[in-house]
Each structure stands twice: as structure tokens, then as C-alpha cells.
XYZ file of C-alpha atoms in Angstrom:
358
model
C 4.677 -3.257 -2.318
C 4.572 -2.328 1.363
C 6.927 -0.107 3.353
C 7.179 1.742 6.646
C 4.796 4.551 5.657
C 2.267 2.925 3.402
C 1.440 0.791 0.413
C 2.225 0.979 -3.285
C 0.310 -0.935 -5.990
C 1.806 -1.414 -9.475
C -0.750 -1.794 -12.295
C -0.346 -2.390 -15.997
C 0.095 1.334 -16.853
C 0.117 3.143 -13.545
C 1.540 2.822 -10.068
C -0.164 4.412 -7.079
C 0.510 4.654 -3.409
C -0.854 5.967 -0.149
C 0.927 7.007 3.022
C -0.085 7.725 6.582
C 1.767 10.364 8.605
C -0.206 10.107 11.830
C -2.473 13.136 11.661
C -2.452 13.281 7.819
C -2.548 10.878 4.940
C -1.731 11.273 1.266
C -2.301 9.301 -1.885
C -0.949 9.593 -5.456
C -0.823 7.952 -8.841
C 1.458 8.412 -11.857
C 2.299 6.563 -15.143
C 4.476 3.481 -14.765
C 7.948 4.526 -15.983
C 11.542 3.677 -15.061
C 11.865 7.074 -13.459
C 8.730 6.505 -11.331
C 10.022 3.092 -10.224
C 13.319 4.610 -9.223
C 11.561 7.367 -7.256
C 9.422 4.742 -5.483
C 12.485 2.644 -4.653
C 14.123 5.677 -3.116
C 10.947 6.474 -1.147
C 10.876 2.912 0.232
C 14.588 2.977 1.132
C 14.326 6.270 2.966
C 11.418 4.980 5.009
C 13.390 1.952 6.308
C 14.639 2.045 9.882
C 18.099 3.286 10.925
C 19.578 -0.200 11.352
C 18.795 -0.981 7.704
C 20.538 2.173 6.530
C 23.604 1.459 8.672
C 23.892 -2.174 7.364
C 23.427 -1.135 3.741
C 25.983 1.733 3.978
C 28.459 -0.489 5.813
C 28.148 -3.189 3.186
C 28.654 -0.553 0.430
C 31.850 0.717 1.989
C 33.101 -2.809 2.695
C 32.619 -3.572 -1.008
C 33.944 -0.381 -2.553
C 36.899 0.628 -0.267
C 39.142 -2.440 -1.074
C 38.540 -1.896 -4.802
C 39.078 1.832 -4.678
C 42.265 1.386 -2.547
C 43.699 -1.080 -5.016
C 43.656 -3.972 -2.643
C 41.590 -6.112 -4.929
C 43.357 -8.600 -7.156
C 41.696 -11.045 -9.564
C 41.184 -14.411 -7.953
C 41.334 -13.134 -4.370
C 38.412 -12.430 -2.039
C 39.066 -9.078 -0.326
C 36.394 -7.020 1.369
C 32.645 -7.625 1.074
C 31.895 -9.423 -2.284
C 29.396 -7.522 -4.420
C 27.290 -10.643 -5.054
C 26.604 -10.910 -1.310
C 24.521 -7.721 -1.636
C 21.858 -9.994 -3.116
C 21.681 -11.925 0.139
C 21.453 -8.734 2.122
C 18.407 -7.468 0.201
C 16.736 -10.873 -0.104
C 17.463 -11.871 3.493
C 16.097 -8.643 5.050
C 12.748 -9.581 3.475
C 12.366 -11.817 6.489
C 13.188 -9.018 8.973
C 10.438 -6.485 8.195
C 9.853 -3.822 10.827
C 6.510 -4.152 12.630
C 4.805 -1.244 10.884
C 5.866 -2.578 7.488
C 4.502 -6.081 8.369
C 1.088 -4.514 9.146
C 1.004 -2.668 5.822
C 2.053 -5.897 4.155
C -0.898 -7.642 5.787
C -3.250 -4.851 4.699
C -1.954 -5.136 1.113
C -2.673 -8.859 1.047
C -6.150 -8.485 2.575
C -7.060 -5.970 -0.154
C -5.926 -8.387 -2.853
C -7.745 -11.362 -1.243
C -11.122 -9.653 -0.606
C -14.019 -10.280 -2.935
C -15.842 -7.244 -1.761
C -15.806 -3.789 -3.373
C -12.541 -2.230 -2.234
C -13.818 0.772 -0.318
C -13.281 2.258 3.162
C -16.956 1.450 3.772
C -16.044 -2.295 3.655
C -13.018 -2.088 5.929
C -14.478 -4.634 8.387
C -15.241 -7.106 5.597
C -11.829 -6.675 3.991
C -10.182 -7.192 7.352
C -11.737 -10.717 7.385
C -9.993 -11.664 4.147
C -7.105 -14.042 3.872
C -3.698 -12.501 4.876
C -1.779 -14.582 2.342
C -1.286 -13.688 -1.241
C -0.704 -16.152 -4.102
C 1.629 -13.785 -5.936
C 3.480 -12.264 -3.006
C 7.200 -11.388 -3.363
C 7.816 -13.900 -0.561
C 7.274 -16.619 -3.166
C 10.312 -15.326 -5.066
C 12.503 -15.270 -1.931
C 11.460 -18.751 -0.770
C 12.018 -20.110 -4.302
C 15.441 -18.537 -4.475
C 16.656 -20.039 -1.188
C 15.304 -23.466 -2.146
C 17.155 -23.440 -5.404
C 20.448 -22.083 -4.004
C 21.687 -25.167 -2.074
C 20.742 -27.413 -5.008
C 22.767 -25.317 -7.453
C 25.628 -24.947 -5.006
C 25.786 -28.696 -4.392
C 26.025 -29.338 -8.162
C 28.860 -26.820 -8.584
C 30.729 -28.253 -5.555
C 30.636 -31.618 -7.240
C 31.721 -30.325 -10.616
C 34.548 -27.955 -9.627
C 37.417 -27.695 -7.161
C 37.517 -23.819 -7.071
C 37.603 -21.969 -3.763
C 34.262 -22.010 -1.972
C 33.557 -18.288 -2.287
C 33.990 -18.525 -6.042
C 31.543 -21.499 -6.104
C 29.082 -19.527 -4.004
C 29.462 -16.607 -6.400
C 28.745 -18.739 -9.451
C 25.815 -20.356 -7.687
C 24.360 -16.931 -6.879
C 24.531 -15.578 -10.396
C 23.255 -18.828 -11.914
C 20.366 -18.865 -9.476
C 19.420 -15.334 -10.471
C 19.461 -16.357 -14.143
C 17.203 -19.421 -13.496
C 14.806 -17.580 -11.138
C 12.510 -15.995 -13.778
C 11.936 -19.419 -15.412
C 11.292 -21.073 -12.021
C 8.889 -18.323 -11.075
C 7.010 -18.673 -14.370
C 6.733 -22.427 -13.662
C 5.461 -21.734 -10.116
C 2.755 -19.350 -11.305
C 1.596 -20.990 -14.569
C 2.693 -24.528 -15.031
C 0.155 -27.372 -14.408
C 2.946 -29.906 -13.986
C 4.723 -30.718 -10.749
C 1.655 -29.789 -8.697
C 2.840 -31.435 -5.534
C 6.192 -29.690 -5.620
C 4.554 -26.355 -6.440
C 2.033 -26.712 -3.617
C 4.847 -27.580 -1.223
C 6.756 -24.395 -2.162
C 3.564 -22.297 -1.842
C 2.810 -23.871 1.589
C 6.296 -22.702 2.780
C 5.613 -19.264 1.317
C 2.200 -18.985 2.983
C 3.752 -20.039 6.326
C 6.387 -17.340 5.937
C 3.729 -14.788 5.036
C 1.557 -15.601 8.055
C 4.242 -15.885 10.658
C 7.221 -13.831 9.405
C 6.439 -11.132 6.824
C 2.935 -9.964 7.830
C 1.000 -8.896 10.905
C -2.711 -8.277 11.293
C -3.340 -4.674 10.159
C -5.462 -2.160 12.014
C -7.826 0.328 10.524
C -5.160 2.809 9.592
C -3.215 0.269 7.551
C -6.323 -1.072 5.829
C -7.524 2.436 4.849
C -4.072 3.289 3.437
C -4.039 0.124 1.322
C -7.577 0.731 0.109
C -6.709 4.320 -0.968
C -3.674 3.117 -2.893
C -5.549 0.320 -4.605
C -8.440 2.602 -5.576
C -5.989 5.092 -7.048
C -4.802 2.404 -9.498
C -8.353 1.321 -10.328
C -9.390 4.963 -10.891
C -6.712 5.167 -13.636
C -7.000 1.759 -15.199
C -10.419 0.169 -14.343
C -12.805 2.871 -13.017
C -15.764 0.619 -13.665
C -14.685 -1.699 -10.862
C -15.093 1.110 -8.350
C -18.837 1.020 -8.995
C -19.300 -2.742 -8.672
C -20.513 -4.155 -5.355
C -18.376 -7.215 -5.825
C -15.428 -7.611 -8.277
C -16.518 -11.189 -8.978
C -20.164 -12.196 -9.471
C -23.348 -10.224 -9.141
C -23.900 -7.330 -6.750
C -24.861 -8.393 -3.274
C -28.482 -7.667 -2.477
C -29.131 -5.522 0.564
C -32.010 -5.729 2.957
C -33.951 -2.416 3.182
C -33.405 -2.348 6.924
C -29.633 -2.375 6.287
C -29.727 0.602 3.908
C -28.405 3.811 5.466
C -29.752 7.105 4.158
C -27.547 10.060 3.186
C -26.957 12.838 5.724
C -25.911 16.477 5.128
C -23.297 18.302 7.239
C -22.814 22.005 7.303
C -19.415 22.999 8.681
C -17.746 26.317 9.345
C -14.114 26.795 10.469
C -13.063 29.896 12.371
C -9.327 30.093 13.241
C -8.743 32.099 16.373
C -5.814 34.342 17.264
C -4.322 34.171 13.790
C -3.815 37.953 13.408
C -5.722 37.910 10.060
C -9.349 38.236 9.163
C -8.994 35.964 6.064
C -9.681 32.261 6.184
C -9.516 31.575 2.444
C -6.216 29.699 2.727
C -7.655 27.278 5.227
C -10.900 26.846 3.207
C -8.884 26.172 0.046
C -6.922 23.436 1.863
C -10.160 21.908 3.220
C -11.576 21.729 -0.304
C -8.344 20.199 -1.644
C -8.736 17.509 1.052
C -12.404 16.957 0.000
C -11.250 16.674 -3.632
C -8.528 14.142 -2.922
C -10.444 11.874 -0.498
C -11.512 8.389 -1.557
C -14.612 8.643 0.644
C -17.951 8.560 -1.301
C -19.047 12.112 -0.484
C -20.374 15.206 -2.317
C -19.594 18.697 -1.217
C -20.401 22.321 -2.081
C -18.779 25.564 -1.107
C -20.997 28.447 -0.055
C -20.008 32.011 0.936
C -20.552 31.150 4.627
C -19.829 27.443 5.038
C -19.108 24.132 3.309
C -21.852 21.576 2.830
C -20.949 17.860 2.666
C -23.271 14.977 1.785
C -22.619 11.343 2.544
C -23.333 8.490 4.873
C -23.053 9.400 8.546
C -19.920 7.307 9.152
C -18.224 8.905 6.128
C -19.193 12.392 7.317
C -17.643 11.833 10.744
C -14.441 10.475 9.099
C -14.030 13.470 6.748
C -14.959 16.015 9.481
C -12.236 14.526 11.699
C -9.748 15.104 8.892
C -11.058 18.650 8.190
C -10.603 19.450 11.896
C -6.840 19.015 11.556
C -6.397 21.248 8.494
C -6.148 24.681 10.273
C -3.466 23.350 12.634
C -1.279 22.455 9.591
C -1.363 26.138 8.727
C -0.018 27.150 12.109
C -3.226 28.033 13.885
C -3.203 27.092 17.533
C -6.982 27.397 18.175
C -10.058 27.024 16.076
C -13.846 27.070 16.417
C -15.395 24.340 14.249
C -19.210 24.652 13.901
C -20.982 21.531 12.693
C -24.647 20.934 11.875
C -25.763 17.547 10.655
C -29.213 16.800 9.071
C -29.692 13.010 9.206
C -33.095 11.950 7.988
C -34.015 8.269 8.113
C -37.721 8.130 7.218
C -37.110 8.905 3.520
C -34.398 9.554 0.998
C -32.848 12.964 1.321
C -29.907 14.924 0.025
C -28.682 18.354 -1.117
C -30.359 18.167 -4.531
C -33.674 16.850 -3.190
C -33.911 19.520 -0.541
C -33.366 22.281 -3.117
C -35.856 20.681 -5.451
C -38.520 20.563 -2.815
C -38.107 24.232 -2.044
C -38.078 25.275 -5.729
C -41.229 23.286 -6.393
C -42.998 25.264 -3.637
C -41.709 28.554 -5.059
C -43.176 27.710 -8.507
C -46.591 26.758 -7.169
């Protein structure tokens, strides 16, 4: 599920999401419950643009006011019929805002990629197919294909007013939709018809409901997806490829681990304590999906990881003091990047201890 701020993935037992707020990003996971789904639906609705809110509120008043004022009488169409709400929610599926389309594209690429879903593989994931076999667009396309067929049958069978016939067609279509969707996803019969429906859905996905994501959208989708895997299938986070054997790497392509030593000094804060900022930094390091290790010392924080991951997390650390209201900081960074042999925090300490014990 994609929306204006990020991506939400629903697993078998958990749902997880990630959001990007410009300078900051967040991710979360919680058990899959009715309450959680309602909270997510509200989050998605709040993130929609103003025009969507205005239309939905206008439709609500147009439906409720005639009924509350006593204008409604059985057999008469007064105000905005409640069943037309379905068309509002289904139809706006084809009018996604641009940011939502990019998150939708990122969601699809994460599903389509055969690589390990990790921020390290962003470029490879970006090359994946932007269409998704089980996208919600399939449901919308299937609904609007069935509607004229059902409506035509009811028009031939009854002489009721058109809006009543449309109402009956709408509800009957909703009842039949789960069975049609099951046929679309599982049945081996009617392959040509099914492929034709999927072709329409893929065309809508490519040209209407998705846009090519940039790095921000892909990273957000990766974080959300990894949150679900962490809860339900942590073993998949260690595989190089979800399908098949791990991909062999050439020794020349292997990148060694580097170590960064960072110290943050807020300036002009009026306080000599920096513990609040340091605690926030370590919460960030704890929550990140980047494959890093870190250690707090009395004078600094040491982070170990691949150089590209270190630069990424340091950029995020740089913003932490400003969230606490500091207007100026001094960020001291030292990076030890050794390429001639394997290195790391544990190996460096081991080497020194071995000399001490000689």
C-alpha cells in the first residue's frame, strides 16, 4: 500500500511501514489487527491532498444532509446516493498524486526484484519491473470491466429507474468481485481472458498509477519491506537472493569495512550536557536498516560499516542536533578505511591485545 508519505506492507501476521519527511525518515511494525488497519487507513487518508479531502467531505454531506433533514423518501433519489461512494474511492485510484505514484512504483520494484532487499542494492532494485501481478489496480480494472456487463443484464431484465438499476449493479458487482479476483489469481482456465485483463492492468500501472521512483522512494519502500521480513522471515534478510543460490562476487568487487569515529558538539545551546543529543543519535543507529555496527564510548561514537553506508548514516546523524533546537554544531569525523586486508573494530582490538599479552 502506497500513500503520500511512504509505503506500507501487509504480511501474514504483521504490517509495517516507512515514511519520509524530508530531513527525517521513520519506520515501524506492529501486529496485524483490525485496530492497526483502521489506524493505517486514517494515516493514509490524512496524507492525501486537500482536493481529496474536500471531495470526500462534500460527498459525505451530500449523502447525509438530505437523510438527516428528512428529505429522503423510499423510492426517490435525493442527494448523493451512498452507493456512489464506491465509485469515488475506486475512481480516485486512477488520480494518484505524483508523490504517491512514485511510492507506488517503488513498492512494485521491491516486490519484483530478485535481489536481496537492502539499501545496498538500490540500483539493482531500481532496474526491476514496475508492474506487480497482485497490485490493487487489478481489482479496480476487474470491477469496471464487470460493471457494464452486469448493468446491461439488469437493464434487460427490469424496467426500474436507471439509478436503481445502477445501485443494484453496484452491489451485485461487489458481491461477485471476490470470486472474480480468485479466478484471476488462481484459475488455469480462461487464460486468454485473464491475460487480457492483466494486460489492461499492467498498462494502467505503467502509465496511470505509478511513476519511476527516485532513491528516496526506493529506500522508504525497502525499509518498510525489511520491517515485515524482520518480524516474519528474518532468514530472508541474510540471503543474497530470495530465489536460487547466492550470487558469487569477484574479489575485486568486495569492499572492506571501514570505521568512523564521530563526535557532535552543539554550540550556543546554553548547556554543557550533550547526553540528550547522543541518546537520539543512538536511537537512530538502533532503528536504521543499514548494515552497520556501532559502539558508544565516553568521548565519541564509533560506527563500522561499508564506506557508502557510513556516509549515509553520518548524513542522518548530522541532522539530529537540529531537531533538538540547536542552531549550530561542530561534527568531528575520522574515518579509517583500509583496503589491503580485512579490518574492523573487533580485529583492531584483538591485534592490540595480542601485543599486550606477548
